[in-house]
Amino acid sequence: MRIACHFLAGFILTAALTLTNGNADTSAVDSPRAKNIIFMVPDGMGLAGVTAARIFKHGPNSGRLSFETLPVIGYQSTHSADSSVTDSAAAASAWACGEKFNNGEISCHDDNTDGICDRTPAPTILDLAKALGKVAGLVVTSDITHATPAAFGANVHHRRCEAEIARQYLARDIDVLLGGGIAKNRAPCKRSSSGSDDPDSLLAAYRASGYAIIDTKTQMNNAVTDGHPKVLGLFKPDGKTLEMFRVNPDIAYPRQEPTLPEMTAAALHLLSRHDRGFFLLVEGSQIDWAGHDNHLKNQIAETLAFDAAVQEVLQWLSAQPNRRQETLLLVVADHETGGFAINGPRGSLAAKGHFVRDGWTGDWHTAVDTLIWAQGPGSPRFGRALDNTDLYGVIKRVLK
């Protein structure tokens, strides 16, 4: 039986090749240690998806998406321990722990089916941050116990152990959780170590531990105003409403359901009140879901919503002069989904507000490398060819 998340012994980055699309990131040179880590994941987004969203928003000849303005660009390989094509669980676990996992595993290598690791694993990035006295938050558009956030806040043998994941979030005292609902354990996960996989029982446990349980935008804004130290926001039973419904005038988007940018802004307000800093994961989860459906319009809408969340972060960083020097911001996709390619139009340019001609190779993930955008302390170390396991060592090195 292997123990999860071993420290990457001997891992030292002695040089970094920095690729820039602007001026050098001087804040990273001047301040090599990070008080805050903001880790943003456009799940399933490939470079073609970036291009399609940029053309739709700005046209072919001008403008960049917000995350494209970050000064450091690198890329990562994404394979899992048992497959050339990773799933989100193994990919996020590689980030969180710095080693390869089999598809389906959540920062845990154990073969048991009771949902928990028999041996105490080494810390995830979130655990490292909490050990330093920082606060932590997870903000997603999927259910809050989905694979990507789970890898940072839980250690379970399979991604479907979602009730156990929720229990471990509570045990880790994760301060801010905003997204969709909490799912029950599903096969192959047999049970929760808490003795129940009933979401109502889990919510009662959160409430007893001092969390504000919210399910509307108004309640979220009130929690921000009140400065509530612990917030669990569950705005849908599962994944949040498709962003495409917000931009489609023929469909009423739920007015009391906050957007990803709004949830991101709320999390930043809540977490940044703590003097020792924070770790924040933000995921545009449903970019991936649109890729599985080969649905270009949904993919672009979800990508632009994620980009708006990045813009919220950039505005927060600019609001006070010390924030850029103290905060490492990463934008990195776990994998590409659907094998999306742009096939046209040919003989003319796609105009602003128009969709490119799309082609897809399948309805699952692909094995292509994904891009990394970064700024802040330690960011030049991401401006090179990396493996997804390498991100852990760099982040651990710059945490203070």
CSV table of C-alpha atoms in Angstrom, one decimal:
chain,number,residue,atom,x,y,z
A,1,MET,CA,0.0,0.0,0.0
A,2,ARG,CA,1.4,3.4,-1.0
A,3,ILE,CA,1.1,6.4,1.1
A,4,ALA,CA,-0.3,9.5,-0.7
A,5,CYS,CA,1.4,12.7,-1.4
A,6,HIS,CA,5.1,12.0,-0.5
A,7,PHE,CA,7.3,15.1,-0.3
A,8,LEU,CA,9.2,15.5,-3.5
A,9,ALA,CA,12.6,14.7,-2.1
A,10,GLY,CA,15.4,16.5,-3.8
A,11,PHE,CA,13.2,18.5,-6.1
A,12,ILE,CA,14.9,21.8,-6.8
A,13,LEU,CA,14.3,24.2,-9.6
A,14,THR,CA,17.6,25.9,-10.3
A,15,ALA,CA,16.5,27.8,-13.4
A,16,ALA,CA,13.4,29.0,-15.2
A,17,LEU,CA,12.8,29.9,-18.8
A,18,THR,CA,10.3,32.8,-18.6
A,19,LEU,CA,8.1,33.3,-21.7
A,20,THR,CA,6.4,36.7,-21.5
A,21,ASN,CA,3.6,38.4,-23.3
A,22,GLY,CA,4.4,41.7,-21.7
A,23,ASN,CA,6.9,43.2,-19.2
A,24,ALA,CA,8.8,41.0,-16.9
A,25,ASP,CA,7.1,40.2,-13.6
A,26,THR,CA,9.3,42.3,-11.3
A,27,SER,CA,7.1,41.5,-8.3
A,28,ALA,CA,8.2,37.9,-8.5
A,29,VAL,CA,11.9,38.9,-8.5
A,30,ASP,CA,11.5,41.4,-5.7
A,31,SER,CA,9.4,39.1,-3.4
A,32,PRO,CA,10.2,35.4,-3.9
A,33,ARG,CA,7.8,34.3,-1.1
A,34,ALA,CA,4.0,34.3,-1.3
A,35,LYS,CA,1.6,35.2,1.4
A,36,ASN,CA,-1.4,34.3,-0.8
A,37,ILE,CA,-1.9,31.6,-3.4
A,38,ILE,CA,-4.7,31.9,-5.9
A,39,PHE,CA,-5.0,28.8,-8.1
A,40,MET,CA,-7.5,29.1,-10.9
A,41,VAL,CA,-8.5,26.2,-13.1
A,42,PRO,CA,-10.4,26.4,-16.4
A,43,ASP,CA,-11.2,22.7,-16.3
A,44,GLY,CA,-10.9,21.1,-19.8
A,45,MET,CA,-9.7,24.2,-21.6
A,46,GLY,CA,-7.3,23.8,-24.5
A,47,LEU,CA,-5.6,26.5,-26.5
A,48,ALA,CA,-8.3,26.3,-29.3
A,49,GLY,CA,-10.9,27.1,-26.7
A,50,VAL,CA,-8.9,30.2,-25.7
A,51,THR,CA,-8.8,31.3,-29.3
A,52,ALA,CA,-12.5,30.7,-29.9
A,53,ALA,CA,-13.4,32.7,-26.8
A,54,ARG,CA,-11.1,35.5,-27.6
A,55,ILE,CA,-12.4,35.8,-31.1
A,56,PHE,CA,-16.0,35.8,-29.9
A,57,LYS,CA,-15.3,38.5,-27.3
A,58,HIS,CA,-12.8,40.7,-29.2
A,59,GLY,CA,-12.7,39.7,-32.8
A,60,PRO,CA,-9.6,38.3,-34.6
A,61,ASN,CA,-7.4,41.3,-34.6
A,62,SER,CA,-7.4,42.9,-31.1
A,63,GLY,CA,-7.9,42.2,-27.5
A,64,ARG,CA,-6.8,39.5,-25.1
A,65,LEU,CA,-8.6,37.6,-22.4
A,66,SER,CA,-7.8,38.6,-18.9
A,67,PHE,CA,-5.7,35.6,-18.1
A,68,GLU,CA,-3.7,36.1,-21.3
A,69,THR,CA,-2.3,39.3,-19.9
A,70,LEU,CA,-0.4,37.5,-17.2
A,71,PRO,CA,3.3,38.0,-17.8
A,72,VAL,CA,4.6,34.4,-17.5
A,73,ILE,CA,3.5,31.5,-19.8
A,74,GLY,CA,4.5,27.9,-19.6
A,75,TYR,CA,3.0,24.5,-20.2
A,76,GLN,CA,2.6,21.2,-18.5
A,77,SER,CA,2.2,17.5,-19.4
A,78,THR,CA,-0.9,15.9,-17.9
A,79,HIS,CA,-0.8,12.1,-18.0
A,80,SER,CA,-1.9,10.2,-14.9
A,81,ALA,CA,-0.1,7.2,-13.3
A,82,ASP,CA,-2.2,4.7,-15.2
A,83,SER,CA,-3.3,6.5,-18.4
A,84,SER,CA,-1.9,8.8,-21.1
A,85,VAL,CA,-5.2,10.6,-20.8
A,86,THR,CA,-5.9,11.9,-17.3
A,87,ASP,CA,-9.1,12.6,-15.5
A,88,SER,CA,-9.7,15.6,-13.3
A,89,ALA,CA,-9.2,13.6,-10.1
A,90,ALA,CA,-5.7,12.4,-11.0
A,91,ALA,CA,-4.7,15.8,-12.5
A,92,ALA,CA,-5.8,17.9,-9.5
A,93,SER,CA,-4.2,15.4,-7.2
A,94,ALA,CA,-0.9,15.7,-9.1
A,95,TRP,CA,-1.1,19.5,-8.4
A,96,ALA,CA,-2.2,19.1,-4.8
A,97,CYS,CA,0.4,16.5,-3.8
A,98,GLY,CA,3.2,16.6,-6.4
A,99,GLU,CA,3.0,13.0,-7.6
A,100,LYS,CA,1.1,10.9,-10.1
A,101,PHE,CA,-2.2,9.2,-9.2
A,102,ASN,CA,-4.4,6.7,-11.0
A,103,ASN,CA,-7.5,8.1,-12.7
A,104,GLY,CA,-10.3,8.4,-10.1
A,105,GLU,CA,-8.0,8.7,-7.1
A,106,ILE,CA,-8.3,11.8,-4.9
A,107,SER,CA,-4.9,12.5,-3.3
A,108,CYS,CA,-4.8,8.9,-2.1
A,109,HIS,CA,-3.3,5.6,-3.4
A,110,ASP,CA,-5.2,3.2,-1.1
A,111,ASP,CA,-7.2,0.4,-2.6
A,112,ASN,CA,-9.9,0.3,0.0
A,113,THR,CA,-13.5,1.0,-0.8
A,114,ASP,CA,-14.5,2.7,2.5
A,115,GLY,CA,-13.7,6.1,1.1
A,116,ILE,CA,-10.8,7.0,3.4
A,117,CYS,CA,-7.0,6.4,3.4
A,118,ASP,CA,-5.8,3.9,6.0
A,119,ARG,CA,-2.6,5.9,6.6
A,120,THR,CA,-2.3,9.6,7.2
A,121,PRO,CA,-1.1,11.2,3.9
A,122,ALA,CA,1.5,14.0,3.6
A,123,PRO,CA,-0.1,17.4,3.2
A,124,THR,CA,-1.7,18.8,0.1
A,125,ILE,CA,-1.0,22.4,-0.9
A,126,LEU,CA,-4.2,23.4,1.1
A,127,ASP,CA,-2.9,21.5,4.1
A,128,LEU,CA,0.5,23.3,3.9
A,129,ALA,CA,-1.3,26.7,3.8
A,130,LYS,CA,-3.5,25.8,6.8
A,131,ALA,CA,-0.4,24.6,8.7
A,132,LEU,CA,1.1,28.1,8.2
A,133,GLY,CA,-2.0,29.6,9.8
A,134,LYS,CA,-3.6,30.7,6.5
A,135,VAL,CA,-7.2,30.4,5.7
A,136,ALA,CA,-8.5,28.5,2.6
A,137,GLY,CA,-11.3,28.6,0.2
A,138,LEU,CA,-12.8,26.5,-2.7
A,139,VAL,CA,-15.0,28.1,-5.3
A,140,VAL,CA,-16.4,26.1,-8.2
A,141,THR,CA,-19.2,25.9,-10.7
A,142,SER,CA,-19.6,22.1,-10.2
A,143,ASP,CA,-20.9,20.5,-7.0
A,144,ILE,CA,-18.5,21.5,-4.3
A,145,THR,CA,-17.3,17.9,-3.7
A,146,HIS,CA,-16.3,17.4,-7.4
A,147,ALA,CA,-12.9,16.0,-8.3
A,148,THR,CA,-10.8,19.2,-8.7
A,149,PRO,CA,-11.7,20.9,-5.4
A,150,ALA,CA,-11.7,17.5,-3.6
A,151,ALA,CA,-8.1,16.8,-4.5
A,152,PHE,CA,-7.0,19.8,-2.4
A,153,GLY,CA,-9.3,19.2,0.5
A,154,ALA,CA,-9.6,15.5,0.9
A,155,ASN,CA,-7.9,12.1,0.6
A,156,VAL,CA,-10.2,9.4,-0.6
A,157,HIS,CA,-9.7,6.3,-2.8
A,158,HIS,CA,-12.2,7.4,-5.4
A,159,ARG,CA,-13.8,10.7,-6.6
A,160,ARG,CA,-17.3,9.3,-6.1
A,161,CYS,CA,-16.9,9.3,-2.3
A,162,GLU,CA,-18.4,12.7,-2.2
A,163,ALA,CA,-20.1,12.6,1.2
A,164,GLU,CA,-16.7,11.5,2.7
A,165,ILE,CA,-15.1,14.4,0.8
A,166,ALA,CA,-17.6,16.8,2.4
A,167,ARG,CA,-16.8,15.4,5.8
A,168,GLN,CA,-13.1,15.8,5.3
A,169,TYR,CA,-13.6,19.5,4.2
A,170,LEU,CA,-15.2,20.0,7.6
A,171,ALA,CA,-12.4,18.2,9.4
A,172,ARG,CA,-9.8,20.3,7.6
A,173,ASP,CA,-11.7,23.5,8.6
A,174,ILE,CA,-11.8,24.9,5.1
A,175,ASP,CA,-13.1,28.4,5.7
A,176,VAL,CA,-15.0,29.3,2.5
A,177,LEU,CA,-16.8,26.8,0.2
A,178,LEU,CA,-18.9,28.1,-2.6
A,179,GLY,CA,-20.4,26.2,-5.5
A,180,GLY,CA,-23.0,23.5,-6.2
A,181,GLY,CA,-24.3,20.9,-3.7
A,182,ILE,CA,-23.0,18.0,-1.8
A,183,ALA,CA,-23.5,14.6,-3.5
A,184,LYS,CA,-23.9,11.2,-1.8
A,185,ASN,CA,-21.3,8.5,-1.9
A,186,ARG,CA,-21.7,6.4,-5.1
A,187,ALA,CA,-20.2,3.1,-6.3
A,188,PRO,CA,-17.4,2.1,-5.9
A,189,CYS,CA,-17.3,4.1,-2.7
A,190,LYS,CA,-19.2,2.0,-0.1
A,191,ARG,CA,-19.7,4.4,2.9
A,192,SER,CA,-18.6,7.5,4.6
A,193,SER,CA,-16.3,7.1,7.6
A,194,SER,CA,-18.7,9.4,9.5
A,195,GLY,CA,-21.3,6.6,9.3
A,196,SER,CA,-23.6,8.5,7.1
A,197,ASP,CA,-23.6,9.8,3.5
A,198,ASP,CA,-26.8,11.9,4.1
A,199,PRO,CA,-26.2,15.5,2.9
A,200,ASP,CA,-28.6,16.8,5.5
A,201,SER,CA,-26.6,15.3,8.3
A,202,LEU,CA,-23.5,16.8,6.8
A,203,LEU,CA,-25.1,20.2,6.6
A,204,ALA,CA,-26.1,19.9,10.3
A,205,ALA,CA,-22.5,19.1,11.2
A,206,TYR,CA,-21.2,22.2,9.3
A,207,ARG,CA,-23.8,24.4,11.0
A,208,ALA,CA,-22.8,23.0,14.4
A,209,SER,CA,-19.2,23.9,13.6
A,210,GLY,CA,-20.1,27.5,13.1
A,211,TYR,CA,-20.5,27.7,9.3
A,212,ALA,CA,-23.0,30.1,7.8
A,213,ILE,CA,-25.0,27.9,5.4
A,214,ILE,CA,-26.2,30.0,2.4
A,215,ASP,CA,-28.0,29.3,-0.9
A,216,THR,CA,-28.7,32.7,-2.4
A,217,LYS,CA,-26.7,35.7,-3.7
A,218,THR,CA,-28.2,38.0,-1.1
A,219,GLN,CA,-27.1,35.6,1.7
A,220,MET,CA,-23.6,35.5,0.2
A,221,ASN,CA,-23.4,39.3,0.1
A,222,ASN,CA,-24.6,39.5,3.7
A,223,ALA,CA,-22.0,37.0,4.8
A,224,VAL,CA,-19.4,39.2,3.2
A,225,THR,CA,-20.8,42.3,4.8
A,226,ASP,CA,-20.9,40.6,8.2
A,227,GLY,CA,-17.4,39.2,7.8
A,228,HIS,CA,-18.5,35.7,8.7
A,229,PRO,CA,-15.4,33.6,9.3
A,230,LYS,CA,-16.8,30.3,7.8
A,231,VAL,CA,-19.2,30.1,4.9
A,232,LEU,CA,-20.7,27.1,3.0
A,233,GLY,CA,-22.6,28.3,-0.1
A,234,LEU,CA,-24.5,25.6,-2.0
A,235,PHE,CA,-26.4,27.4,-4.7
A,236,LYS,CA,-27.7,24.3,-6.7
A,237,PRO,CA,-28.3,20.7,-5.9
A,238,ASP,CA,-25.4,19.7,-8.2
A,239,GLY,CA,-23.6,21.9,-10.7
A,240,LYS,CA,-24.5,25.5,-11.1
A,241,THR,CA,-26.8,26.8,-13.9
A,242,LEU,CA,-25.1,26.9,-17.3
A,243,GLU,CA,-23.6,30.3,-18.0
A,244,MET,CA,-25.2,30.2,-21.5
A,245,PHE,CA,-28.5,30.6,-19.8
A,246,ARG,CA,-27.3,33.9,-18.5
A,247,VAL,CA,-26.5,35.3,-21.9
A,248,ASN,CA,-29.5,33.9,-23.7
A,249,PRO,CA,-32.4,36.4,-23.4
A,250,ASP,CA,-35.0,33.7,-24.0
A,251,ILE,CA,-34.0,31.8,-20.8
A,252,ALA,CA,-34.4,33.3,-17.3
A,253,TYR,CA,-31.2,32.8,-15.3
A,254,PRO,CA,-31.9,32.4,-11.5
A,255,ARG,CA,-31.5,35.9,-10.1
A,256,GLN,CA,-30.4,34.7,-6.7
A,257,GLU,CA,-27.7,32.3,-8.0
A,258,PRO,CA,-24.3,34.1,-8.0
A,259,THR,CA,-22.0,33.9,-10.9
A,260,LEU,CA,-18.4,32.5,-10.7
A,261,PRO,CA,-17.0,36.1,-10.7
A,262,GLU,CA,-19.4,37.1,-7.9
A,263,MET,CA,-18.4,34.0,-5.9
A,264,THR,CA,-14.7,34.7,-6.5
A,265,ALA,CA,-15.1,38.3,-5.3
A,266,ALA,CA,-16.9,37.2,-2.2
A,267,ALA,CA,-14.3,34.6,-1.4
A,268,LEU,CA,-11.5,37.2,-1.8
A,269,HIS,CA,-13.3,39.6,0.6
A,270,LEU,CA,-13.8,36.9,3.2
A,271,LEU,CA,-10.4,35.4,3.0
A,272,SER,CA,-8.3,38.5,2.7
A,273,ARG,CA,-9.3,39.7,6.1
A,274,HIS,CA,-6.9,37.3,7.7
A,275,ASP,CA,-3.4,38.7,8.3
A,276,ARG,CA,-1.5,35.5,7.5
A,277,GLY,CA,-2.8,35.1,4.0
A,278,PHE,CA,-4.9,32.4,2.2
A,279,PHE,CA,-5.1,29.7,-0.4
A,280,LEU,CA,-7.9,30.0,-2.8
A,281,LEU,CA,-8.9,27.5,-5.6
A,282,VAL,CA,-11.3,28.8,-8.3
A,283,GLU,CA,-12.5,26.4,-10.9
A,284,GLY,CA,-14.5,27.1,-14.1
A,285,SER,CA,-15.8,23.5,-13.9
A,286,GLN,CA,-18.2,23.5,-16.7
A,287,ILE,CA,-15.8,24.4,-19.5
A,288,ASP,CA,-15.1,20.7,-19.3
A,289,TRP,CA,-18.7,19.7,-19.3
A,290,ALA,CA,-19.3,21.7,-22.5
A,291,GLY,CA,-16.3,19.9,-24.1
A,292,HIS,CA,-17.8,16.5,-23.2
A,293,ASP,CA,-21.0,17.6,-25.0
A,294,ASN,CA,-19.0,19.1,-27.9
A,295,HIS,CA,-21.0,22.2,-27.3
A,296,LEU,CA,-19.1,25.3,-28.6
A,297,LYS,CA,-21.5,27.9,-27.4
A,298,ASN,CA,-21.6,26.6,-23.9
A,299,GLN,CA,-17.8,26.2,-23.9
A,300,ILE,CA,-17.3,29.8,-24.9
A,301,ALA,CA,-19.8,31.1,-22.4
A,302,GLU,CA,-18.2,29.1,-19.5
A,303,THR,CA,-14.7,30.2,-20.6
A,304,LEU,CA,-15.7,33.9,-20.6
A,305,ALA,CA,-17.3,33.5,-17.2
A,306,PHE,CA,-14.1,32.0,-15.9
A,307,ASP,CA,-12.1,34.9,-17.5
A,308,ALA,CA,-14.4,37.4,-15.8
A,309,ALA,CA,-13.4,35.6,-12.5
A,310,VAL,CA,-9.8,36.1,-13.4
A,311,GLN,CA,-10.6,39.8,-13.9
A,312,GLU,CA,-12.1,40.0,-10.4
A,313,VAL,CA,-8.8,38.6,-9.1
A,314,LEU,CA,-6.8,41.1,-11.1
A,315,GLN,CA,-8.9,44.0,-9.8
A,316,TRP,CA,-8.5,42.8,-6.2
A,317,LEU,CA,-4.7,42.6,-6.7
A,318,SER,CA,-4.7,46.2,-8.0
A,319,ALA,CA,-6.8,47.6,-5.2
A,320,GLN,CA,-3.8,47.7,-2.8
A,321,PRO,CA,-0.2,48.1,-3.7
A,322,ASN,CA,1.2,45.2,-1.7
A,323,ARG,CA,-1.1,42.5,-3.0
A,324,ARG,CA,0.7,41.9,-6.3
A,325,GLN,CA,4.0,41.5,-4.4
A,326,GLU,CA,2.4,39.1,-1.9
A,327,THR,CA,0.2,36.9,-4.2
A,328,LEU,CA,1.1,34.1,-6.6
A,329,LEU,CA,-1.7,33.8,-9.2
A,330,LEU,CA,-1.8,30.7,-11.4
A,331,VAL,CA,-4.2,29.9,-14.2
A,332,VAL,CA,-3.8,26.3,-15.5
A,333,ALA,CA,-6.1,23.8,-17.1
A,334,ASP,CA,-6.0,20.2,-15.8
A,335,HIS,CA,-6.5,18.7,-19.3
A,336,GLU,CA,-8.2,19.5,-22.6
A,337,THR,CA,-11.6,18.0,-23.3
A,338,GLY,CA,-13.2,17.0,-26.6
A,339,GLY,CA,-10.2,17.4,-28.9
A,340,PHE,CA,-11.7,20.8,-30.0
A,341,ALA,CA,-10.2,22.4,-33.1
A,342,ILE,CA,-11.1,25.5,-35.1
A,343,ASN,CA,-11.8,24.6,-38.8
A,344,GLY,CA,-13.0,27.9,-40.1
A,345,PRO,CA,-14.4,30.1,-41.4
A,346,ARG,CA,-12.2,29.9,-44.4
A,347,GLY,CA,-11.8,32.7,-46.9
A,348,SER,CA,-13.0,35.2,-44.3
A,349,LEU,CA,-12.4,36.3,-40.7
A,350,ALA,CA,-14.7,35.3,-37.8
A,351,ALA,CA,-16.1,38.6,-36.4
A,352,LYS,CA,-16.6,39.7,-32.9
A,353,GLY,CA,-19.7,38.1,-31.4
A,354,HIS,CA,-19.6,35.3,-33.9
A,355,PHE,CA,-18.7,31.6,-33.4
A,356,VAL,CA,-15.8,29.9,-35.2
A,357,ARG,CA,-16.4,26.7,-37.1
A,358,ASP,CA,-15.7,23.9,-34.7
A,359,GLY,CA,-14.5,20.3,-35.0
A,360,TRP,CA,-14.1,17.7,-32.3
A,361,THR,CA,-12.3,14.4,-32.1
A,362,GLY,CA,-14.3,12.8,-29.3
A,363,ASP,CA,-16.4,13.4,-26.2
A,364,TRP,CA,-13.7,12.8,-23.5
A,365,HIS,CA,-10.4,14.2,-22.4
A,366,THR,CA,-7.3,14.3,-24.5
A,367,ALA,CA,-3.6,13.9,-23.7
A,368,VAL,CA,-2.3,17.2,-25.0
A,369,ASP,CA,-0.3,19.5,-22.8
A,370,THR,CA,-2.0,22.5,-21.3
A,371,LEU,CA,-0.9,26.1,-20.8
A,372,ILE,CA,0.1,27.8,-17.5
A,373,TRP,CA,-0.3,31.5,-17.0
A,374,ALA,CA,1.2,33.1,-13.9
A,375,GLN,CA,2.3,36.2,-12.0
A,376,GLY,CA,3.6,37.1,-8.6
A,377,PRO,CA,6.2,35.6,-6.3
A,378,GLY,CA,7.9,32.5,-7.9
A,379,SER,CA,6.0,32.9,-11.2
A,380,PRO,CA,9.1,32.8,-13.4
A,381,ARG,CA,9.6,29.2,-12.3
A,382,PHE,CA,6.4,28.3,-14.2
A,383,GLY,CA,7.6,29.8,-17.5
A,384,ARG,CA,8.9,26.5,-19.0
A,385,ALA,CA,8.0,23.0,-19.9
A,386,LEU,CA,6.8,21.3,-16.7
A,387,ASP,CA,4.9,18.2,-15.6
A,388,ASN,CA,1.7,18.7,-13.6
A,389,THR,CA,3.5,17.2,-10.6
A,390,ASP,CA,6.1,20.0,-10.7
A,391,LEU,CA,3.6,22.7,-9.7
A,392,TYR,CA,3.5,21.4,-6.1
A,393,GLY,CA,7.2,21.8,-5.5
A,394,VAL,CA,7.2,25.4,-6.8
A,395,ILE,CA,4.2,26.4,-4.8
A,396,LYS,CA,5.6,24.8,-1.6
A,397,ARG,CA,8.9,26.6,-2.2
A,398,VAL,CA,7.3,30.0,-2.3
A,399,LEU,CA,4.7,29.6,0.5
A,400,LYS,CA,5.5,31.6,3.6
